Amino acid sequence: MIKTWLNDIKEGRPLWLAECREEMKEDAEATETKISVITNGGENKEFSILLPKVEIGEEFSLMAKFLDANRANAAFLLGQTDTTECRMPDTEEILAQMKSGKAEETKEEYQMPEEPLICGVDIGGTDIKLVLVEGERIRRVLAYDWNPSIATEAAMILNPIYELIEMAANGMKLDGIGVAFPDIVVNNKIIDGETPKTAGIRNNKDVDYKSEFEKITNMDSFLKPLCKEGAPIRILNDGYMAAYTVYNELKQTDAGREVIKDGIITLPIGTEIGFGWVDENGKIPNYPGNLYKCVFRIDNDEESHFMNQERVLKAANMPLTNPKPCVDMLINMAEGGEQNAETLFKNIGLYIGHAIREIKFFMKPKANTFIIMGRFAKSEYCFDLMSIGMQNIAPDAVVLQADEGLANTPIMKKIAEIDRTAVAQFAQAVGCIYYALEK
């Protein structure tokens, strides 16, 4: 088997981790190796990985890569690793509180008015989506294009967010803000600092990165002047906010409650692939879920992670400087039957299928329903193309598209009335509103 794998790589065929793990079950001479990871909550998770007999040399080297990739995926999805993540200020204290069970969110007493003015902000890698409501009436819906990865200091990320909310509020103090942010968030604090969105600050030798990122860590405090005294400001990882949003919408109907009875997993596809999970008890599990960092295949190509926006545009020979209209153009091309564009969406689906298999192997969720969200999922035709790739790899998974069918809460119904694609684009911003209001 190992010789076949080596030959596949030499001939340009990648080795997919999930498929390799399955193939090893048929190898009578395989030996079992244990890998383990300590979760953020202090729990020890252990996994059995089967390895073939190998000879010293390229066979041993390949198996080392295979084992390292599995170990890394366990850490990225479930817990901590001291070799791949640069934790930011206050992280150790926050994680220590979580392990001791003292990480309950501090909630200031605040009496919500009958029709509170709440702002939901979904912060992405190419745009910020904002929805402002007063009670159940929508006052503003805004989208702001940006590229946070080129920011060279924290203010270049924080100030546009502040100013967009300030503009939407138009001089009024808010009764609450909910934020979805693309990083690990614990107890309203942004703590990882290794995502592509902060690459420009990390690469700026003229600033101290930890000091700069600490400003982003404390985004909740930074936004306080926009709110009334004591009003809640709640921040959650964007992937988990997506799951919270879908769960909150589906629980409004009998049919939806049947879908989420075992929980729900969301995979927002945008600049990167996100991950969110609400379990069968309606709780958000305490795992980082860094799916975009996971290794899906081993080959001679360094880009062995998810087929993200940058890789899709490179494959389509499109410029990376202004990705949003390029993605829209690619969607239009696929909908028009352009074969290469269709193939790209099928390949995205293939990667989603492998992402599902990594999630199932390491996270072992009871949930088997996966909701695809984000820019790449807004076209029903393109979702159908992705589904072809998904079903070939993960045929047992139930994979659904986020669309206006998920609009069941009063605010989301009003968003759905805007146009057909509004729910997929603004769903998380609406979810942020309900998250801010949650007791």
PDB file of C-alpha atoms in Angstrom, residues 150-439:
ATOM      1  CA  ILE A 150      -3.379  44.633   4.197  1.00  0.00           C
ATOM      2  CA  ALA A 151      -3.904  46.567   7.446  1.00  0.00           C
ATOM      3  CA  THR A 152      -0.533  47.291   9.077  1.00  0.00           C
ATOM      4  CA  GLU A 153      -1.838  48.276  12.509  1.00  0.00           C
ATOM      5  CA  ALA A 154      -4.856  47.439  14.650  1.00  0.00           C
ATOM      6  CA  ALA A 155      -6.516  50.824  14.112  1.00  0.00           C
ATOM      7  CA  MET A 156      -6.866  50.065  10.392  1.00  0.00           C
ATOM      8  CA  ILE A 157      -9.104  47.111  11.337  1.00  0.00           C
ATOM      9  CA  LEU A 158     -10.910  48.556  14.344  1.00  0.00           C
ATOM     10  CA  ASN A 159     -11.692  52.054  13.053  1.00  0.00           C
ATOM     11  CA  PRO A 160     -13.694  51.023   9.940  1.00  0.00           C
ATOM     12  CA  ILE A 161     -15.829  48.720  12.118  1.00  0.00           C
ATOM     13  CA  TYR A 162     -16.473  51.481  14.643  1.00  0.00           C
ATOM     14  CA  GLU A 163     -17.193  54.088  11.986  1.00  0.00           C
ATOM     15  CA  LEU A 164     -19.603  51.823  10.074  1.00  0.00           C
ATOM     16  CA  ILE A 165     -21.639  51.162  13.221  1.00  0.00           C
ATOM     17  CA  GLU A 166     -21.513  54.849  14.128  1.00  0.00           C
ATOM     18  CA  MET A 167     -22.762  55.827  10.663  1.00  0.00           C
ATOM     19  CA  ALA A 168     -25.615  53.318  10.815  1.00  0.00           C
ATOM     20  CA  ALA A 169     -26.683  54.498  14.286  1.00  0.00           C
ATOM     21  CA  ASN A 170     -26.661  58.115  13.075  1.00  0.00           C
ATOM     22  CA  GLY A 171     -25.912  59.636  16.468  1.00  0.00           C
ATOM     23  CA  MET A 172     -28.149  57.314  18.521  1.00  0.00           C
ATOM     24  CA  LYS A 173     -26.711  55.206  21.334  1.00  0.00           C
ATOM     25  CA  LEU A 174     -27.272  51.477  20.892  1.00  0.00           C
ATOM     26  CA  ASP A 175     -28.938  49.002  23.243  1.00  0.00           C
ATOM     27  CA  GLY A 176     -26.547  46.275  22.151  1.00  0.00           C
ATOM     28  CA  ILE A 177     -24.059  45.078  19.545  1.00  0.00           C
ATOM     29  CA  GLY A 178     -23.466  41.532  18.319  1.00  0.00           C
ATOM     30  CA  VAL A 179     -20.320  40.769  16.341  1.00  0.00           C
ATOM     31  CA  ALA A 180     -19.197  37.766  14.301  1.00  0.00           C
ATOM     32  CA  PHE A 181     -15.399  37.813  13.992  1.00  0.00           C
ATOM     33  CA  PRO A 182     -13.142  35.447  11.986  1.00  0.00           C
ATOM     34  CA  ASP A 183     -10.886  34.218  14.793  1.00  0.00           C
ATOM     35  CA  ILE A 184     -11.032  32.202  17.990  1.00  0.00           C
ATOM     36  CA  VAL A 185     -13.238  34.040  20.484  1.00  0.00           C
ATOM     37  CA  VAL A 186     -13.454  33.145  24.182  1.00  0.00           C
ATOM     38  CA  ASN A 187     -15.639  35.070  26.621  1.00  0.00           C
ATOM     39  CA  ASN A 188     -15.988  37.949  24.126  1.00  0.00           C
ATOM     40  CA  LYS A 189     -12.198  38.157  23.693  1.00  0.00           C
ATOM     41  CA  ILE A 190     -10.476  37.528  20.327  1.00  0.00           C
ATOM     42  CA  ILE A 191      -7.462  35.422  21.214  1.00  0.00           C
ATOM     43  CA  ASP A 192      -5.726  33.577  18.383  1.00  0.00           C
ATOM     44  CA  GLY A 193      -4.202  36.146  16.044  1.00  0.00           C
ATOM     45  CA  GLU A 194      -3.022  33.709  13.378  1.00  0.00           C
ATOM     46  CA  THR A 195      -5.712  34.188  10.724  1.00  0.00           C
ATOM     47  CA  PRO A 196      -4.948  35.669   7.269  1.00  0.00           C
ATOM     48  CA  LYS A 197      -6.998  38.747   8.207  1.00  0.00           C
ATOM     49  CA  THR A 198      -4.213  40.044  10.457  1.00  0.00           C
ATOM     50  CA  ALA A 199      -1.294  39.093   8.209  1.00  0.00           C
ATOM     51  CA  GLY A 200      -0.466  42.718   7.423  1.00  0.00           C
ATOM     52  CA  ILE A 201       0.000  43.562  11.113  1.00  0.00           C
ATOM     53  CA  ARG A 202       2.029  40.386  11.736  1.00  0.00           C
ATOM     54  CA  ASN A 203       4.359  41.261   8.862  1.00  0.00           C
ATOM     55  CA  ASN A 204       4.816  44.890   9.930  1.00  0.00           C
ATOM     56  CA  LYS A 205       8.249  45.038  11.584  1.00  0.00           C
ATOM     57  CA  ASP A 206       7.618  48.592  12.804  1.00  0.00           C
ATOM     58  CA  VAL A 207       4.997  47.530  15.381  1.00  0.00           C
ATOM     59  CA  ASP A 208       4.892  45.034  18.228  1.00  0.00           C
ATOM     60  CA  TYR A 209       2.355  42.493  17.015  1.00  0.00           C
ATOM     61  CA  LYS A 210       1.252  41.312  20.451  1.00  0.00           C
ATOM     62  CA  SER A 211       0.614  44.878  21.596  1.00  0.00           C
ATOM     63  CA  GLU A 212      -1.324  45.643  18.422  1.00  0.00           C
ATOM     64  CA  PHE A 213      -3.369  42.474  18.549  1.00  0.00           C
ATOM     65  CA  GLU A 214      -4.272  43.120  22.169  1.00  0.00           C
ATOM     66  CA  LYS A 215      -6.288  46.085  20.870  1.00  0.00           C
ATOM     67  CA  ILE A 216      -8.241  43.683  18.650  1.00  0.00           C
ATOM     68  CA  THR A 217      -8.571  41.254  21.558  1.00  0.00           C
ATOM     69  CA  ASN A 218     -10.397  44.002  23.444  1.00  0.00           C
ATOM     70  CA  MET A 219     -12.750  44.965  20.616  1.00  0.00           C
ATOM     71  CA  ASP A 220     -15.711  44.732  23.002  1.00  0.00           C
ATOM     72  CA  SER A 221     -14.259  47.555  25.126  1.00  0.00           C
ATOM     73  CA  PHE A 222     -13.385  49.554  22.000  1.00  0.00           C
ATOM     74  CA  LEU A 223     -17.032  49.544  20.861  1.00  0.00           C
ATOM     75  CA  LYS A 224     -18.510  50.558  24.232  1.00  0.00           C
ATOM     76  CA  PRO A 225     -18.777  54.313  23.439  1.00  0.00           C
ATOM     77  CA  LEU A 226     -21.334  53.421  20.758  1.00  0.00           C
ATOM     78  CA  CYS A 227     -23.700  51.934  23.337  1.00  0.00           C
ATOM     79  CA  LYS A 228     -25.742  53.052  26.282  1.00  0.00           C
ATOM     80  CA  GLU A 229     -24.185  52.402  29.676  1.00  0.00           C
ATOM     81  CA  GLY A 230     -24.237  48.677  30.461  1.00  0.00           C
ATOM     82  CA  ALA A 231     -25.608  47.600  27.066  1.00  0.00           C
ATOM     83  CA  PRO A 232     -24.347  44.162  25.974  1.00  0.00           C
ATOM     84  CA  ILE A 233     -21.572  43.784  23.414  1.00  0.00           C
ATOM     85  CA  ARG A 234     -21.245  40.114  22.517  1.00  0.00           C
ATOM     86  CA  ILE A 235     -18.643  38.678  20.152  1.00  0.00           C
ATOM     87  CA  LEU A 236     -18.524  35.154  18.720  1.00  0.00           C
ATOM     88  CA  ASN A 237     -16.409  33.370  16.140  1.00  0.00           C
ATOM     89  CA  ASP A 238     -18.013  33.859  12.719  1.00  0.00           C
ATOM     90  CA  GLY A 239     -18.350  30.139  12.012  1.00  0.00           C
ATOM     91  CA  TYR A 240     -20.081  29.484  15.311  1.00  0.00           C
ATOM     92  CA  MET A 241     -22.251  32.544  14.741  1.00  0.00           C
ATOM     93  CA  ALA A 242     -23.351  30.968  11.467  1.00  0.00           C
ATOM     94  CA  ALA A 243     -24.349  27.792  13.319  1.00  0.00           C
ATOM     95  CA  TYR A 244     -26.111  29.798  16.023  1.00  0.00           C
ATOM     96  CA  THR A 245     -27.981  31.736  13.341  1.00  0.00           C
ATOM     97  CA  VAL A 246     -29.181  28.655  11.478  1.00  0.00           C
ATOM     98  CA  TYR A 247     -30.148  26.878  14.692  1.00  0.00           C
ATOM     99  CA  ASN A 248     -32.068  29.952  15.872  1.00  0.00           C
ATOM    100  CA  GLU A 249     -34.010  30.121  12.597  1.00  0.00           C
ATOM    101  CA  LEU A 250     -34.789  26.427  12.326  1.00  0.00           C
ATOM    102  CA  LYS A 251     -36.034  26.064  15.889  1.00  0.00           C
ATOM    103  CA  GLN A 252     -38.937  28.379  15.040  1.00  0.00           C
ATOM    104  CA  THR A 253     -40.811  25.664  13.078  1.00  0.00           C
ATOM    105  CA  ASP A 254     -41.773  22.021  13.637  1.00  0.00           C
ATOM    106  CA  ALA A 255     -39.972  20.957  10.466  1.00  0.00           C
ATOM    107  CA  GLY A 256     -36.879  22.922  11.476  1.00  0.00           C
ATOM    108  CA  ARG A 257     -36.811  21.396  14.949  1.00  0.00           C
ATOM    109  CA  GLU A 258     -36.761  17.976  13.325  1.00  0.00           C
ATOM    110  CA  VAL A 259     -33.708  19.002  11.256  1.00  0.00           C
ATOM    111  CA  ILE A 260     -31.762  20.245  14.305  1.00  0.00           C
ATOM    112  CA  LYS A 261     -32.720  17.508  16.768  1.00  0.00           C
ATOM    113  CA  ASP A 262     -29.155  16.135  16.607  1.00  0.00           C
ATOM    114  CA  GLY A 263     -27.596  19.580  16.259  1.00  0.00           C
ATOM    115  CA  ILE A 264     -26.375  21.469  13.208  1.00  0.00           C
ATOM    116  CA  ILE A 265     -23.006  22.196  11.584  1.00  0.00           C
ATOM    117  CA  THR A 266     -22.424  25.177   9.313  1.00  0.00           C
ATOM    118  CA  LEU A 267     -19.646  25.659   6.782  1.00  0.00           C
ATOM    119  CA  PRO A 268     -19.480  29.300   5.637  1.00  0.00           C
ATOM    120  CA  ILE A 269     -17.488  29.486   2.383  1.00  0.00           C
ATOM    121  CA  GLY A 270     -15.923  32.895   1.773  1.00  0.00           C
ATOM    122  CA  THR A 271     -12.333  34.096   2.002  1.00  0.00           C
ATOM    123  CA  GLU A 272     -11.663  30.808   3.819  1.00  0.00           C
ATOM    124  CA  ILE A 273     -13.853  27.957   5.009  1.00  0.00           C
ATOM    125  CA  GLY A 274     -15.447  28.570   8.376  1.00  0.00           C
ATOM    126  CA  PHE A 275     -16.848  26.090  10.873  1.00  0.00           C
ATOM    127  CA  GLY A 276     -19.690  26.296  13.353  1.00  0.00           C
ATOM    128  CA  TRP A 277     -21.522  23.761  15.475  1.00  0.00           C
ATOM    129  CA  VAL A 278     -24.529  23.780  17.773  1.00  0.00           C
ATOM    130  CA  ASP A 279     -24.916  20.376  19.391  1.00  0.00           C
ATOM    131  CA  GLU A 280     -28.001  18.278  20.113  1.00  0.00           C
ATOM    132  CA  ASN A 281     -28.487  20.144  23.414  1.00  0.00           C
ATOM    133  CA  GLY A 282     -28.533  23.547  21.722  1.00  0.00           C
ATOM    134  CA  LYS A 283     -25.082  24.382  23.084  1.00  0.00           C
ATOM    135  CA  ILE A 284     -22.024  25.745  21.264  1.00  0.00           C
ATOM    136  CA  PRO A 285     -19.157  23.277  21.918  1.00  0.00           C
ATOM    137  CA  ASN A 286     -15.942  24.743  23.251  1.00  0.00           C
ATOM    138  CA  TYR A 287     -13.681  23.823  20.337  1.00  0.00           C
ATOM    139  CA  PRO A 288     -11.732  26.235  18.083  1.00  0.00           C
ATOM    140  CA  GLY A 289     -12.827  24.500  14.858  1.00  0.00           C
ATOM    141  CA  ASN A 290      -9.996  25.966  12.756  1.00  0.00           C
ATOM    142  CA  LEU A 291     -11.089  24.049   9.681  1.00  0.00           C
ATOM    143  CA  TYR A 292      -9.302  26.406   7.280  1.00  0.00           C
ATOM    144  CA  LYS A 293      -5.949  25.346   8.768  1.00  0.00           C
ATOM    145  CA  CYS A 294      -6.598  21.622   8.350  1.00  0.00           C
ATOM    146  CA  VAL A 295      -4.599  19.502   5.921  1.00  0.00           C
ATOM    147  CA  PHE A 296      -6.838  17.519   3.597  1.00  0.00           C
ATOM    148  CA  ARG A 297      -4.293  15.903   1.312  1.00  0.00           C
ATOM    149  CA  ILE A 298      -0.597  15.075   0.980  1.00  0.00           C
ATOM    150  CA  ASP A 299       1.196  15.653  -2.290  1.00  0.00           C
ATOM    151  CA  ASN A 300       3.980  17.714  -3.817  1.00  0.00           C
ATOM    152  CA  ASP A 301       1.804  20.828  -3.800  1.00  0.00           C
ATOM    153  CA  GLU A 302       2.289  23.011  -0.728  1.00  0.00           C
ATOM    154  CA  GLU A 303      -1.359  24.145  -0.986  1.00  0.00           C
ATOM    155  CA  SER A 304      -2.857  21.096   0.681  1.00  0.00           C
ATOM    156  CA  HIS A 305      -5.512  22.969   2.654  1.00  0.00           C
ATOM    157  CA  PHE A 306      -9.019  24.017   1.649  1.00  0.00           C
ATOM    158  CA  MET A 307      -9.652  25.335  -1.870  1.00  0.00           C
ATOM    159  CA  ASN A 308     -10.188  28.864  -0.598  1.00  0.00           C
ATOM    160  CA  GLN A 309     -11.130  32.042  -2.446  1.00  0.00           C
ATOM    161  CA  GLU A 310      -7.527  32.866  -3.397  1.00  0.00           C
ATOM    162  CA  ARG A 311      -6.870  29.429  -4.853  1.00  0.00           C
ATOM    163  CA  VAL A 312     -10.160  29.450  -6.759  1.00  0.00           C
ATOM    164  CA  LEU A 313      -9.334  32.806  -8.348  1.00  0.00           C
ATOM    165  CA  LYS A 314      -5.790  31.683  -9.173  1.00  0.00           C
ATOM    166  CA  ALA A 315      -7.185  28.583 -10.874  1.00  0.00           C
ATOM    167  CA  ALA A 316      -9.531  30.831 -12.869  1.00  0.00           C
ATOM    168  CA  ASN A 317      -6.652  33.203 -13.802  1.00  0.00           C
ATOM    169  CA  MET A 318      -8.448  36.079 -12.106  1.00  0.00           C
ATOM    170  CA  PRO A 319      -6.792  38.930 -10.188  1.00  0.00           C
ATOM    171  CA  LEU A 320      -6.602  38.730  -6.390  1.00  0.00           C
ATOM    172  CA  THR A 321      -6.653  42.466  -5.760  1.00  0.00           C
ATOM    173  CA  ASN A 322     -10.437  42.827  -5.961  1.00  0.00           C
ATOM    174  CA  PRO A 323     -11.820  39.351  -5.246  1.00  0.00           C
ATOM    175  CA  LYS A 324     -15.511  40.050  -4.603  1.00  0.00           C
ATOM    176  CA  PRO A 325     -16.540  41.017  -8.172  1.00  0.00           C
ATOM    177  CA  CYS A 326     -14.300  38.239  -9.524  1.00  0.00           C
ATOM    178  CA  VAL A 327     -16.181  35.641  -7.480  1.00  0.00           C
ATOM    179  CA  ASP A 328     -19.477  37.080  -8.724  1.00  0.00           C
ATOM    180  CA  MET A 329     -18.174  36.873 -12.295  1.00  0.00           C
ATOM    181  CA  LEU A 330     -17.128  33.266 -11.740  1.00  0.00           C
ATOM    182  CA  ILE A 331     -20.610  32.442 -10.439  1.00  0.00           C
ATOM    183  CA  ASN A 332     -22.174  34.048 -13.524  1.00  0.00           C
ATOM    184  CA  MET A 333     -19.838  32.065 -15.784  1.00  0.00           C
ATOM    185  CA  ALA A 334     -20.791  28.784 -14.117  1.00  0.00           C
ATOM    186  CA  GLU A 335     -24.486  29.631 -14.320  1.00  0.00           C
ATOM    187  CA  GLY A 336     -23.955  30.322 -18.025  1.00  0.00           C
ATOM    188  CA  GLY A 337     -22.528  26.841 -18.563  1.00  0.00           C
ATOM    189  CA  GLU A 338     -18.813  27.724 -18.865  1.00  0.00           C
ATOM    190  CA  GLN A 339     -17.176  24.326 -18.323  1.00  0.00           C
ATOM    191  CA  ASN A 340     -14.038  25.421 -16.464  1.00  0.00           C
ATOM    192  CA  ALA A 341     -16.081  27.497 -14.028  1.00  0.00           C
ATOM    193  CA  GLU A 342     -18.423  24.567 -13.428  1.00  0.00           C
ATOM    194  CA  THR A 343     -15.432  22.320 -12.739  1.00  0.00           C
ATOM    195  CA  LEU A 344     -14.099  24.768 -10.152  1.00  0.00           C
ATOM    196  CA  PHE A 345     -17.358  24.649  -8.195  1.00  0.00           C
ATOM    197  CA  LYS A 346     -17.384  20.850  -8.345  1.00  0.00           C
ATOM    198  CA  ASN A 347     -13.836  20.884  -6.949  1.00  0.00           C
ATOM    199  CA  ILE A 348     -14.893  23.205  -4.130  1.00  0.00           C
ATOM    200  CA  GLY A 349     -17.567  20.632  -3.311  1.00  0.00           C
ATOM    201  CA  LEU A 350     -14.955  17.878  -3.295  1.00  0.00           C
ATOM    202  CA  TYR A 351     -12.980  19.773  -0.659  1.00  0.00           C
ATOM    203  CA  ILE A 352     -16.144  20.365   1.361  1.00  0.00           C
ATOM    204  CA  GLY A 353     -16.722  16.604   1.297  1.00  0.00           C
ATOM    205  CA  HIS A 354     -13.245  15.988   2.697  1.00  0.00           C
ATOM    206  CA  ALA A 355     -13.763  18.721   5.296  1.00  0.00           C
ATOM    207  CA  ILE A 356     -16.904  16.888   6.444  1.00  0.00           C
ATOM    208  CA  ARG A 357     -14.925  13.658   6.792  1.00  0.00           C
ATOM    209  CA  GLU A 358     -12.244  15.347   8.914  1.00  0.00           C
ATOM    210  CA  ILE A 359     -14.946  16.872  11.123  1.00  0.00           C
ATOM    211  CA  LYS A 360     -16.649  13.513  11.600  1.00  0.00           C
ATOM    212  CA  PHE A 361     -13.412  11.671  12.387  1.00  0.00           C
ATOM    213  CA  PHE A 362     -11.981  14.106  14.922  1.00  0.00           C
ATOM    214  CA  MET A 363     -15.005  15.910  16.368  1.00  0.00           C
ATOM    215  CA  LYS A 364     -17.468  13.009  16.253  1.00  0.00           C
ATOM    216  CA  PRO A 365     -20.620  15.172  16.244  1.00  0.00           C
ATOM    217  CA  LYS A 366     -24.021  13.592  16.571  1.00  0.00           C
ATOM    218  CA  ALA A 367     -25.134  16.143  13.995  1.00  0.00           C
ATOM    219  CA  ASN A 368     -25.082  14.967  10.377  1.00  0.00           C
ATOM    220  CA  THR A 369     -26.704  18.015   8.768  1.00  0.00           C
ATOM    221  CA  PHE A 370     -24.305  20.526   7.216  1.00  0.00           C
ATOM    222  CA  ILE A 371     -25.440  23.955   6.026  1.00  0.00           C
ATOM    223  CA  ILE A 372     -23.308  25.660   3.358  1.00  0.00           C
ATOM    224  CA  MET A 373     -23.330  29.452   3.647  1.00  0.00           C
ATOM    225  CA  GLY A 374     -21.540  32.488   2.241  1.00  0.00           C
ATOM    226  CA  ARG A 375     -20.744  34.028  -1.132  1.00  0.00           C
ATOM    227  CA  PHE A 376     -19.978  30.766  -2.921  1.00  0.00           C
ATOM    228  CA  ALA A 377     -23.306  29.303  -1.790  1.00  0.00           C
ATOM    229  CA  LYS A 378     -25.615  32.117  -2.819  1.00  0.00           C
ATOM    230  CA  SER A 379     -26.248  30.636  -6.286  1.00  0.00           C
ATOM    231  CA  GLU A 380     -28.524  27.599  -6.309  1.00  0.00           C
ATOM    232  CA  TYR A 381     -26.928  26.343  -9.529  1.00  0.00           C
ATOM    233  CA  CYS A 382     -23.405  26.629  -8.130  1.00  0.00           C
ATOM    234  CA  PHE A 383     -24.513  24.921  -4.927  1.00  0.00           C
ATOM    235  CA  ASP A 384     -25.825  22.043  -7.037  1.00  0.00           C
ATOM    236  CA  LEU A 385     -22.401  21.823  -8.718  1.00  0.00           C
ATOM    237  CA  MET A 386     -20.676  21.755  -5.337  1.00  0.00           C
ATOM    238  CA  SER A 387     -23.104  19.078  -4.192  1.00  0.00           C
ATOM    239  CA  ILE A 388     -21.804  16.737  -6.903  1.00  0.00           C
ATOM    240  CA  GLY A 389     -18.307  16.897  -5.411  1.00  0.00           C
ATOM    241  CA  MET A 390     -19.595  16.681  -1.838  1.00  0.00           C
ATOM    242  CA  GLN A 391     -21.749  13.632  -2.380  1.00  0.00           C
ATOM    243  CA  ASN A 392     -18.933  11.741  -4.083  1.00  0.00           C
ATOM    244  CA  ILE A 393     -16.797  12.103  -0.944  1.00  0.00           C
ATOM    245  CA  ALA A 394     -19.286  12.247   1.936  1.00  0.00           C
ATOM    246  CA  PRO A 395     -22.456  10.554   0.606  1.00  0.00           C
ATOM    247  CA  ASP A 396     -23.968   9.964   4.051  1.00  0.00           C
ATOM    248  CA  ALA A 397     -23.961  13.627   5.051  1.00  0.00           C
ATOM    249  CA  VAL A 398     -27.084  15.754   4.670  1.00  0.00           C
ATOM    250  CA  VAL A 399     -25.867  18.954   2.994  1.00  0.00           C
ATOM    251  CA  LEU A 400     -28.209  21.921   2.578  1.00  0.00           C
ATOM    252  CA  GLN A 401     -27.930  25.416   1.127  1.00  0.00           C
ATOM    253  CA  ALA A 402     -28.575  28.480   3.270  1.00  0.00           C
ATOM    254  CA  ASP A 403     -31.384  30.319   1.497  1.00  0.00           C
ATOM    255  CA  GLU A 404     -34.614  32.163   2.176  1.00  0.00           C
ATOM    256  CA  GLY A 405     -36.060  28.878   3.496  1.00  0.00           C
ATOM    257  CA  LEU A 406     -34.057  29.550   6.668  1.00  0.00           C
ATOM    258  CA  ALA A 407     -35.868  32.841   7.247  1.00  0.00           C
ATOM    259  CA  ASN A 408     -38.228  32.134  10.152  1.00  0.00           C
ATOM    260  CA  THR A 409     -37.546  34.788  12.788  1.00  0.00           C
ATOM    261  CA  PRO A 410     -39.262  38.171  12.285  1.00  0.00           C
ATOM    262  CA  ILE A 411     -36.037  40.021  11.413  1.00  0.00           C
ATOM    263  CA  MET A 412     -34.779  37.353   9.019  1.00  0.00           C
ATOM    264  CA  LYS A 413     -38.136  37.290   7.222  1.00  0.00           C
ATOM    265  CA  LYS A 414     -37.777  41.005   6.564  1.00  0.00           C
ATOM    266  CA  ILE A 415     -34.239  40.446   5.233  1.00  0.00           C
ATOM    267  CA  ALA A 416     -35.618  37.775   2.882  1.00  0.00           C
ATOM    268  CA  GLU A 417     -38.035  40.328   1.472  1.00  0.00           C
ATOM    269  CA  ILE A 418     -35.102  42.447   0.263  1.00  0.00           C
ATOM    270  CA  ASP A 419     -34.128  39.969  -2.464  1.00  0.00           C
ATOM    271  CA  ARG A 420     -33.529  36.269  -3.081  1.00  0.00           C
ATOM    272  CA  THR A 421     -29.837  36.262  -2.120  1.00  0.00           C
ATOM    273  CA  ALA A 422     -30.069  38.519   0.949  1.00  0.00           C
ATOM    274  CA  VAL A 423     -30.482  35.709   3.489  1.00  0.00           C
ATOM    275  CA  ALA A 424     -27.263  33.904   2.517  1.00  0.00           C
ATOM    276  CA  GLN A 425     -25.361  37.201   2.608  1.00  0.00           C
ATOM    277  CA  PHE A 426     -26.808  38.900   5.717  1.00  0.00           C
ATOM    278  CA  ALA A 427     -27.893  35.900   7.805  1.00  0.00           C
ATOM    279  CA  GLN A 428     -24.979  36.117  10.224  1.00  0.00           C
ATOM    280  CA  ALA A 429     -25.483  39.836  10.796  1.00  0.00           C
ATOM    281  CA  VAL A 430     -29.079  39.043  11.785  1.00  0.00           C
ATOM    282  CA  GLY A 431     -27.828  36.190  13.950  1.00  0.00           C
ATOM    283  CA  CYS A 432     -25.552  38.697  15.698  1.00  0.00           C
ATOM    284  CA  ILE A 433     -28.629  40.737  16.645  1.00  0.00           C
ATOM    285  CA  TYR A 434     -30.352  37.790  18.302  1.00  0.00           C
ATOM    286  CA  TYR A 435     -27.074  36.771  19.952  1.00  0.00           C
ATOM    287  CA  ALA A 436     -26.754  40.264  21.469  1.00  0.00           C
ATOM    288  CA  LEU A 437     -30.327  40.013  22.767  1.00  0.00           C
ATOM    289  CA  GLU A 438     -29.931  36.527  24.249  1.00  0.00           C
ATOM    290  CA  LYS A 439     -30.316  36.356  28.018  1.00  0.00           C
TER     291      LYS A 439
END
